[in-house]
CSV table of C-alpha atoms and ligand atoms in Angstrom, one decimal:
chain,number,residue,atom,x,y,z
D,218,UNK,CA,32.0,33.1,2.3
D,219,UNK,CA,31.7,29.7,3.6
D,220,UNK,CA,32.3,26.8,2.2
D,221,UNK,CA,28.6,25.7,2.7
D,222,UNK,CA,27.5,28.5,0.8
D,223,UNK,CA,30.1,28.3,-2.2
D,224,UNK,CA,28.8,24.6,-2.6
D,225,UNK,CA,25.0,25.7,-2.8
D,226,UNK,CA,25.6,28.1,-5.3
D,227,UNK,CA,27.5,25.9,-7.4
D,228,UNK,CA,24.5,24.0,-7.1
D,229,UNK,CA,26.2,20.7,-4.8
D,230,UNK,CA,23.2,19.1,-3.8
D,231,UNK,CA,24.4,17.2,-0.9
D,232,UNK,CA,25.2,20.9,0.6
D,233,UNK,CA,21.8,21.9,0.2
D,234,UNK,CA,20.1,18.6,1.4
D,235,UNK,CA,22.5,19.2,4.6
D,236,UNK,CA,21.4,22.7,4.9
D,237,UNK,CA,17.8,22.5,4.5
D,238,UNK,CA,18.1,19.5,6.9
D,239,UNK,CA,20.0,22.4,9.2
D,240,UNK,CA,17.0,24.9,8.8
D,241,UNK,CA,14.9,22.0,9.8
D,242,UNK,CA,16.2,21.2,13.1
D,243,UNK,CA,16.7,24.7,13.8
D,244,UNK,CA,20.5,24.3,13.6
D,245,UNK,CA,21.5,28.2,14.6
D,246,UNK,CA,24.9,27.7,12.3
D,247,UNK,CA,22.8,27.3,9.2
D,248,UNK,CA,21.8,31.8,9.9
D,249,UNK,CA,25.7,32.0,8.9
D,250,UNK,CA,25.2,30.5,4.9
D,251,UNK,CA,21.4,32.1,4.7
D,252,UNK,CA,22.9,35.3,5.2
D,253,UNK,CA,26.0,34.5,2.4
D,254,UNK,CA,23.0,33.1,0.1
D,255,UNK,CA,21.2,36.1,0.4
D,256,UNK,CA,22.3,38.5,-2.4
D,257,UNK,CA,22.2,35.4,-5.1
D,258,UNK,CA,18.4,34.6,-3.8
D,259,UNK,CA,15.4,36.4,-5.9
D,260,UNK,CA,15.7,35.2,-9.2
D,261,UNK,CA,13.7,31.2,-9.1
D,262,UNK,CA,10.0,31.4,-9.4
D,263,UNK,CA,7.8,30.4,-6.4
D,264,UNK,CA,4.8,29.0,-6.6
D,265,UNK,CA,2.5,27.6,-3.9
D,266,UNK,CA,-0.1,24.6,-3.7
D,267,UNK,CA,-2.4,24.6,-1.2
D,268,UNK,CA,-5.4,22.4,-0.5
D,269,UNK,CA,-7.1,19.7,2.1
D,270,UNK,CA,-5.7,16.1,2.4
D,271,UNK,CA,-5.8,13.9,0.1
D,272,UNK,CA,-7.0,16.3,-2.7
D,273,UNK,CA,-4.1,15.3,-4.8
D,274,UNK,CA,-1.7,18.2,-4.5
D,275,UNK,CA,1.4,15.9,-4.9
D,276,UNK,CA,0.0,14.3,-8.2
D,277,UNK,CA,-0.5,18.1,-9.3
D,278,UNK,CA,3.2,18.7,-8.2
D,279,UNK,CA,4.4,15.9,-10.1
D,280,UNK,CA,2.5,16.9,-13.5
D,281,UNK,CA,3.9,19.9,-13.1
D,282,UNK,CA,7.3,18.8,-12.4
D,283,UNK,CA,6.9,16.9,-15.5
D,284,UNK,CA,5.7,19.3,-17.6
D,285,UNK,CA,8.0,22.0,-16.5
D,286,UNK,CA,11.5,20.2,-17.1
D,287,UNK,CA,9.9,19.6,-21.1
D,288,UNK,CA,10.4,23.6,-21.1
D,289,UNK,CA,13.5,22.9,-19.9
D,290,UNK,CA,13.4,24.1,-16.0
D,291,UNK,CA,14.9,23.3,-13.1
D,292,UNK,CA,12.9,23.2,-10.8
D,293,UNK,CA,12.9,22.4,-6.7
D,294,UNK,CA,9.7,21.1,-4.7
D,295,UNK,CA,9.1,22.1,-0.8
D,296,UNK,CA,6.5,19.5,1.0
D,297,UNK,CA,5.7,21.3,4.0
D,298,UNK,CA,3.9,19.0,6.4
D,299,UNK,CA,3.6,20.7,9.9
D,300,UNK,CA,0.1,18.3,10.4
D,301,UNK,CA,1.6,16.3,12.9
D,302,UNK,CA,5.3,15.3,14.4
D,303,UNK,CA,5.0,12.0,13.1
D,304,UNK,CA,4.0,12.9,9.6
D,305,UNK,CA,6.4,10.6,8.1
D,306,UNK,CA,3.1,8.3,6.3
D,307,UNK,CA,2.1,12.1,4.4
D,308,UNK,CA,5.7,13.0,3.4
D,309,UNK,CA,6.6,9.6,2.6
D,310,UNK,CA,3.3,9.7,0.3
D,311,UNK,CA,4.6,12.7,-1.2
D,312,UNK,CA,7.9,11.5,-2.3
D,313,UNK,CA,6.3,8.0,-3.6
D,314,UNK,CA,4.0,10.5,-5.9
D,315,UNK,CA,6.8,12.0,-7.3
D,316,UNK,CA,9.7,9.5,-7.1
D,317,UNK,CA,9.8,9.4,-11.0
D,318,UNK,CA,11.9,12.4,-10.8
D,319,UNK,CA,14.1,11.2,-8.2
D,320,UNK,CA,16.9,10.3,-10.3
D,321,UNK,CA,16.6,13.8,-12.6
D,322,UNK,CA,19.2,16.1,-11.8
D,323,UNK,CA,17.2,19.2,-12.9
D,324,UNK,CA,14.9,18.3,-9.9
D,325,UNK,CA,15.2,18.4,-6.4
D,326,UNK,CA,12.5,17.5,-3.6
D,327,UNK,CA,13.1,17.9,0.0
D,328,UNK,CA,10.4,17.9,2.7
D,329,UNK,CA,10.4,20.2,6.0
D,330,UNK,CA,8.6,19.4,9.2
D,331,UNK,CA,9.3,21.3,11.9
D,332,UNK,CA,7.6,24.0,13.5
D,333,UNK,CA,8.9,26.4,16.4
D,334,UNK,CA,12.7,27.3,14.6
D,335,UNK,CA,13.8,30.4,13.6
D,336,UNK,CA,9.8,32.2,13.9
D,337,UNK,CA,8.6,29.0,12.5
D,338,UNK,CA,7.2,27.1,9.8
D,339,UNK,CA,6.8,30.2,7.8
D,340,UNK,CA,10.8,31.2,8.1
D,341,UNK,CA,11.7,28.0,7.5
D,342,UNK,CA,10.3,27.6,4.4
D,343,UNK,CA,11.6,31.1,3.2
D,344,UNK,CA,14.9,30.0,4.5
D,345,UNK,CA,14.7,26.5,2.4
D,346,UNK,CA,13.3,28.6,-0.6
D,347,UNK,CA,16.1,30.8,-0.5
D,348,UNK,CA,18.5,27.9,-0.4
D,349,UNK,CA,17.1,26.6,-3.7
D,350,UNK,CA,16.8,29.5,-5.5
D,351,UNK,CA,20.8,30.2,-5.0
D,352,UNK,CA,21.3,26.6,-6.1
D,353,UNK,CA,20.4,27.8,-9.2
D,354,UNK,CA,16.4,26.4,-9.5
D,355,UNK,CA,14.3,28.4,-11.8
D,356,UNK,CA,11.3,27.1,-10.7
D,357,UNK,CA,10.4,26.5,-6.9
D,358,UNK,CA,6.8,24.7,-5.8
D,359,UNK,CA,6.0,24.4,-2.5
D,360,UNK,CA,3.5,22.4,-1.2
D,361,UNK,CA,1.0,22.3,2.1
D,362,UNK,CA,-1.8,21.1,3.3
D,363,UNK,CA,-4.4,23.9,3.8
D,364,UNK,CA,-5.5,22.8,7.4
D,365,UNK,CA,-4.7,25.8,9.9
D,366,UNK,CA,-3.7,29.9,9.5
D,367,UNK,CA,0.5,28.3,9.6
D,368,UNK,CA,-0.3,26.8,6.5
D,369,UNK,CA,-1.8,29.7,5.0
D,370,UNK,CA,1.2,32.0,5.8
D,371,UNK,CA,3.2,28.9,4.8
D,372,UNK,CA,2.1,29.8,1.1
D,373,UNK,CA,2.8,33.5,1.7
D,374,UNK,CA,6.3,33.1,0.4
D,375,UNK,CA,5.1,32.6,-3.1
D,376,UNK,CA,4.3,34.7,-6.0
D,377,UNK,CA,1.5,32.9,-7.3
D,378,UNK,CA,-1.0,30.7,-5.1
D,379,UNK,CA,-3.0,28.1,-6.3
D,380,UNK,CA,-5.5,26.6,-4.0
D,381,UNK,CA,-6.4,23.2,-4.9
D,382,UNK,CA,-10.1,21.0,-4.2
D,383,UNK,CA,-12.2,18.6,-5.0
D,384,UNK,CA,-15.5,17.9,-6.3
D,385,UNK,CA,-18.0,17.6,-3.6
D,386,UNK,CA,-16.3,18.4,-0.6
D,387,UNK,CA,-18.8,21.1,1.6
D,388,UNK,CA,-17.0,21.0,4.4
D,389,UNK,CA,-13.6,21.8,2.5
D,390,UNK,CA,-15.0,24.8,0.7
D,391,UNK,CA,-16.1,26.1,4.2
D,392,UNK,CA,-12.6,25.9,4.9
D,393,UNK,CA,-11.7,27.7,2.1
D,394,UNK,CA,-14.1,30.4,3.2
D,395,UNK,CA,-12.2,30.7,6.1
D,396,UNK,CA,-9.5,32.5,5.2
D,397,UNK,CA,-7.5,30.5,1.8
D,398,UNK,CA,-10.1,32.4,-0.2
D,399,UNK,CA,-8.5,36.1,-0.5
D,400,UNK,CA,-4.3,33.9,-1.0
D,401,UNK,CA,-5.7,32.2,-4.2
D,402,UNK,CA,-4.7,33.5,-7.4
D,403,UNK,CA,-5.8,30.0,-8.6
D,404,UNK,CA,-7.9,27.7,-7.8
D,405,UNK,CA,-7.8,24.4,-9.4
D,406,UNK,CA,-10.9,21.6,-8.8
D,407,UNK,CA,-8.8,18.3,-8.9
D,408,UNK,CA,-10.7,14.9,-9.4
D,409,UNK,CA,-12.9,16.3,-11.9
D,410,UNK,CA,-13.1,12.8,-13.1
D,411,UNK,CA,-15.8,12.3,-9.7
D,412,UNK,CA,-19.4,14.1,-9.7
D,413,UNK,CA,-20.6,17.5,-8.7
D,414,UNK,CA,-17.6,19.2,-10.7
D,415,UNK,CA,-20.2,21.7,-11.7
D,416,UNK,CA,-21.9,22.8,-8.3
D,417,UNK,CA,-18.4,23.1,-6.9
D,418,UNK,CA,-17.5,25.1,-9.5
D,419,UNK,CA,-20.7,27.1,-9.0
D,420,UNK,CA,-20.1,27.1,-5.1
D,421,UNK,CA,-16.4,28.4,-5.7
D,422,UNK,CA,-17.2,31.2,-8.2
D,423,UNK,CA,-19.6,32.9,-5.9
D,424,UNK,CA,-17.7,32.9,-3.3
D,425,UNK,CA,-14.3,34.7,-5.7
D,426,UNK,CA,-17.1,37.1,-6.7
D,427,UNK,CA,-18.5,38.0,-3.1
D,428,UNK,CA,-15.1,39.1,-2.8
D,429,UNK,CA,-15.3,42.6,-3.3
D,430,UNK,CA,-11.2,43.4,-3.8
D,431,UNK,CA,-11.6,41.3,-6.9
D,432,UNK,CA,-13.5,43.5,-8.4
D,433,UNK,CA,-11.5,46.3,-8.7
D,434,UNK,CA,-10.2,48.1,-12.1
D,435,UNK,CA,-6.9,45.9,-13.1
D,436,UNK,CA,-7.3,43.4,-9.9
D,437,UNK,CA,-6.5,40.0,-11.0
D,438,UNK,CA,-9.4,37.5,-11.1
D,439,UNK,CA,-8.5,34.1,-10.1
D,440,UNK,CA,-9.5,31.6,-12.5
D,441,UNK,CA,-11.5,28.4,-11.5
D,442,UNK,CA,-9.9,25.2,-13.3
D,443,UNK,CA,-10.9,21.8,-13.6
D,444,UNK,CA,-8.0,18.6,-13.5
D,445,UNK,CA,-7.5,15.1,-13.2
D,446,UNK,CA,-4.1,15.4,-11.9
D,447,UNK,CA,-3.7,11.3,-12.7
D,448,UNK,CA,-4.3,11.7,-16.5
D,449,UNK,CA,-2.5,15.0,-16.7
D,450,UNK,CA,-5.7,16.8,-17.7
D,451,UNK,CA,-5.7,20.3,-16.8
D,452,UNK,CA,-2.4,20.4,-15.9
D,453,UNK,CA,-0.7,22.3,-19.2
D,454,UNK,CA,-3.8,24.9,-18.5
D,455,UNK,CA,-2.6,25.4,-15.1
D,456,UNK,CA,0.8,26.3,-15.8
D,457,UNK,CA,-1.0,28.6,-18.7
D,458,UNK,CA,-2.5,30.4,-15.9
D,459,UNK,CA,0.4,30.7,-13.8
D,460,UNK,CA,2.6,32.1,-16.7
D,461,UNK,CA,-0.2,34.7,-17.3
D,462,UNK,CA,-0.4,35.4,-13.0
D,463,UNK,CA,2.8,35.9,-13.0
D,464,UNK,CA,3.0,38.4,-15.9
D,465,UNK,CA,0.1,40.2,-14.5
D,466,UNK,CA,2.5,40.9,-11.5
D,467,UNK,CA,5.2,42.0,-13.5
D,468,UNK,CA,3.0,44.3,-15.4
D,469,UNK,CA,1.1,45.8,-12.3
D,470,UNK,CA,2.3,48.3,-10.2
D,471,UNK,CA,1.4,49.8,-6.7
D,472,UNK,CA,-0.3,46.6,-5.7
D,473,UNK,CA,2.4,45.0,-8.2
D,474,UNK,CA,5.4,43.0,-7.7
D,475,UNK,CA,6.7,45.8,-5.9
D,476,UNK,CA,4.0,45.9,-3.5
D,477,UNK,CA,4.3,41.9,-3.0
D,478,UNK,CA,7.8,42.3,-2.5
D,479,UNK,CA,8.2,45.2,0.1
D,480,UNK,CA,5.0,43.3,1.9
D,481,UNK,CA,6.8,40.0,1.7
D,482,UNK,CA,9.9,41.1,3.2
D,483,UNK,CA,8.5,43.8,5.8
D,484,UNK,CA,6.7,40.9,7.3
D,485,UNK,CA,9.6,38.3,6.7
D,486,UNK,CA,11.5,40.9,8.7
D,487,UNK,CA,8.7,41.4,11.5
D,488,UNK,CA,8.9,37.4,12.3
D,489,UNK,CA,13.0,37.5,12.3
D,490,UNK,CA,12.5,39.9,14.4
D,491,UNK,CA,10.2,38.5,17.3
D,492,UNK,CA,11.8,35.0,17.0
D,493,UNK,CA,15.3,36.2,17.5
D,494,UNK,CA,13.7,38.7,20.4
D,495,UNK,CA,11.9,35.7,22.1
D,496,UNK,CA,14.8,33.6,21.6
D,497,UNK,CA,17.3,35.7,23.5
D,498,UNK,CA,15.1,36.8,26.0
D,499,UNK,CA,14.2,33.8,27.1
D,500,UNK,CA,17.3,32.2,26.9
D,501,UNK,CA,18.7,34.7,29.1
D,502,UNK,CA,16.3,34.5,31.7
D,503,UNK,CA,16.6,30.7,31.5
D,504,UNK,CA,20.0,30.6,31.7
D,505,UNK,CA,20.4,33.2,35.0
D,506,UNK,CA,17.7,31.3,36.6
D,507,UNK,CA,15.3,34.5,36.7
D,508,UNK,CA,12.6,32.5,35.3
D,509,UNK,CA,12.8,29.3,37.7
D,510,UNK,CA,12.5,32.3,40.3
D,511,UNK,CA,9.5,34.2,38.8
D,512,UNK,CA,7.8,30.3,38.7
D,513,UNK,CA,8.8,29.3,42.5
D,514,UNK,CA,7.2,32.8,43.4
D,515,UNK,CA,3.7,32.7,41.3
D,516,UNK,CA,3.5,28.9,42.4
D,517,UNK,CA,4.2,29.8,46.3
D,518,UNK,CA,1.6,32.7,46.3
D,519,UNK,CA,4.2,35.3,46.8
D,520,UNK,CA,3.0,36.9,42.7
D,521,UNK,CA,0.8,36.6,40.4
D,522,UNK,CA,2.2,36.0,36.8
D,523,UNK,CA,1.2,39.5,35.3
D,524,UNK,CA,3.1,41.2,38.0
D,525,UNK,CA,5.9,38.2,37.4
D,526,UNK,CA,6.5,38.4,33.5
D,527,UNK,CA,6.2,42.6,34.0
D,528,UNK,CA,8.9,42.1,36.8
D,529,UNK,CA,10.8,39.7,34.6
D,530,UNK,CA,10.9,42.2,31.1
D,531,UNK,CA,10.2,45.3,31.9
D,532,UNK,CA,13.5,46.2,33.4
D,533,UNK,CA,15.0,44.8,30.9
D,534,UNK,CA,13.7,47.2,28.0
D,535,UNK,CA,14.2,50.6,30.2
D,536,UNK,CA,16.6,51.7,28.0
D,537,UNK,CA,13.9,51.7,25.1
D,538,UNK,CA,10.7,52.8,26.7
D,539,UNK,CA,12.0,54.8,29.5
D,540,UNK,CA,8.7,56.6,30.7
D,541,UNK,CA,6.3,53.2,30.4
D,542,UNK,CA,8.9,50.9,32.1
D,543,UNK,CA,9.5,52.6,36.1
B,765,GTP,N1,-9.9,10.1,-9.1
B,765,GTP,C1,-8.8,10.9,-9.0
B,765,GTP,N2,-7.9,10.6,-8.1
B,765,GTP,C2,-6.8,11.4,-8.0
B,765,GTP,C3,-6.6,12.5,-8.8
B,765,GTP,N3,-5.5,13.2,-8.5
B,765,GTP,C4,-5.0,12.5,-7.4
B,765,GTP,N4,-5.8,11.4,-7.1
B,765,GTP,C5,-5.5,10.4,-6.1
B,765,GTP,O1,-5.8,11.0,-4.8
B,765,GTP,C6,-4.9,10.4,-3.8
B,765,GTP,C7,-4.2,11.5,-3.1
B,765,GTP,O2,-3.3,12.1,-3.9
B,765,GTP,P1,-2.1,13.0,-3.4
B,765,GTP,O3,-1.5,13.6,-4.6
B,765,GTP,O4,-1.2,12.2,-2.5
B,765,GTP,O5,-2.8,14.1,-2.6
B,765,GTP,P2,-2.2,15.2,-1.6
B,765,GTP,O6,-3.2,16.4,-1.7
B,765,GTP,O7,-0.8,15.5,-2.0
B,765,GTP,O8,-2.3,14.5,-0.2
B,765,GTP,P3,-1.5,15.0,1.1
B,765,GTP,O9,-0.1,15.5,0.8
B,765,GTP,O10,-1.5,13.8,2.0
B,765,GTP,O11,-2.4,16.1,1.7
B,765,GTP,C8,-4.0,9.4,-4.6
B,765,GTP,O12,-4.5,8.2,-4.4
B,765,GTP,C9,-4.1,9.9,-6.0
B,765,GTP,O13,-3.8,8.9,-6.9
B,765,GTP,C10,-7.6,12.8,-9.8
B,765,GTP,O14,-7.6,13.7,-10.6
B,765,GTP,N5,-8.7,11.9,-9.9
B,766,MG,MG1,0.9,15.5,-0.8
């Protein structure tokens, strides 16, 4: 094994700053220690928080944080920011929000930013979770801001979801419509201390119950919450509700845990897949100069790109689809 990975698992956390850095920047030594950190991975707890800017996810995270390591949890916290490549002001926030743990051992926050490494955002969040949950962390929350369908998959990787708003906010329960709805397993109206707690609440229940899979024998309803993440109100309930979420997954089967799981990794595996795919294809047709070719000819009017990117793969994958690629 290497040394890297030794150090992770006896929880060094400069190793595991260094490698989540590494996952980060899309270093390609850092596949070496995933793969070592593999068969000690499964055992932490993940959690997701999802929600619009600004609704007060970090404060959440913090509460929790706090409440959490009273139980006597370790715990590590993922702030995934892929909003922008300067996004430095909304991590920085982050880590200001929760600095009071900074100096507890039994806590570790790290934030990733990148996009486009190892099949993106999504991987290398599973990558960084993995890396925590070998540390040692029982407890792993990851944060994102609900803006796009990356962050959505972003909060695939957990076992319970909990989507996060705020009182008054039309336009961010439209985009909870659009797609957030059917991930939460919780949804939590933060700022409850501001007005129209209650229509929002209204608002959000209809939608849960339009959705029809909720209804089923044994399905798990998603409970509504209120919170004022700065006064710590709501926030013991939450972590009720999680507890009980994650206990209905134990208990369940068929759409279960082992469900989740097989799902989790068959598509896990799917994006490993088509990034390592893309990334050796085109590196190899970058690096013998097919590609610059293919270009020159499309941009001289000698091809047009279909017949050039057909010319360009197609040969290439003969061997496995011998009758569609003559
Ligand atoms: N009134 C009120 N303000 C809150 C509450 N929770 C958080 N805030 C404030 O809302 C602001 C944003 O909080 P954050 O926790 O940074 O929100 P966030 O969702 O993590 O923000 P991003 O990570 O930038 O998307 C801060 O000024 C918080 O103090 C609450 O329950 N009530
Ligand atoms: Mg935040």
């Amino acid at each position: 094994m290497s040394g890297t990975a030794e150090k992770i698992l006896a929880g060094d956390v400069r190793a595991v700053a260094r490698t989540i850095r590494d996952i980060d920047d899309g270093m390609s030594g850092v596949r070496e220690v995933l793969k070592a950190l593999y068969p000690h991975t499964g055992r932490a707890y993940v959690i997701g928080i999802t929600g619009a800017p600004g609704v007060g996810k970090s404060t959440l995270v913090d509460q929790m944080v706090a409440h959490l390591r009273k139980d006597g949890r370790t715990i590590g916290v993922l702030a995934v920011d892929p909003t922008s490549p300067f996004s430095g002001g909304a991590i920085l926030g982050d880590r200001v929000r929760m600095q009071r743990h900074s100096l507890d051992e039994g806590v570790f926050i790290r934030s990733l930013a990148t996009r486009g490494y190892f099949g993106g955002l999504t991987q290398s969040t599973r990558s960084a979770i993995d890396v925590l949950d070998a540390m040692g962390k029982d407890v792993i929350i990851v944060e994102t801001v609900g803006v796009g369908q990356d962050e959505v998959d972003v909060v695939k990787a957990a076992q319970t979801t909990v989507i996060v708003t705020i009182p008054g906010m039309g336009d961010d329960i439209q985009a909870i419509k659009a797609g957030i709805l059917e991930i939460g397993d919780i949804f939590v109206i933060n700022k409850a201390d501001r007005e129209g707690v209650e229509k929002t609440l209204s608002d959000l229940r209809l939608m849960i119950e339009m959705d029809q899979k909720k209804h089923e024998e044994g399905m798990w309803k998603p409970p509504i919450l209120k919170a004022v993440a700065v006064f710590d109100k709501g926030v013991a309930e939450l972590l009720r509700e999680i507890e009980k979420h994650r206990q209905y997954l134990k208990e369940s089967s068929g759409a279960g845990p082992l469900g989740r799981k097989r799902d989790r990794i068959r598509e896990e595996l799917a994006d490993m897949v088509k990034s390592l795919l893309l990334q050796e294809v085109f590196e190899h047709l970058t690096g013998s100069g097919e590609f610059e070719e293919a270009v020159n000819s499309v941009a001289a009017g000698e091809t047009d790109p279909y017949t050039a990117c057909d010319n360009l793969i197609l040969p290439k994958l003969r061997f496995m689809r011998p009758e569609k690629t003559k």
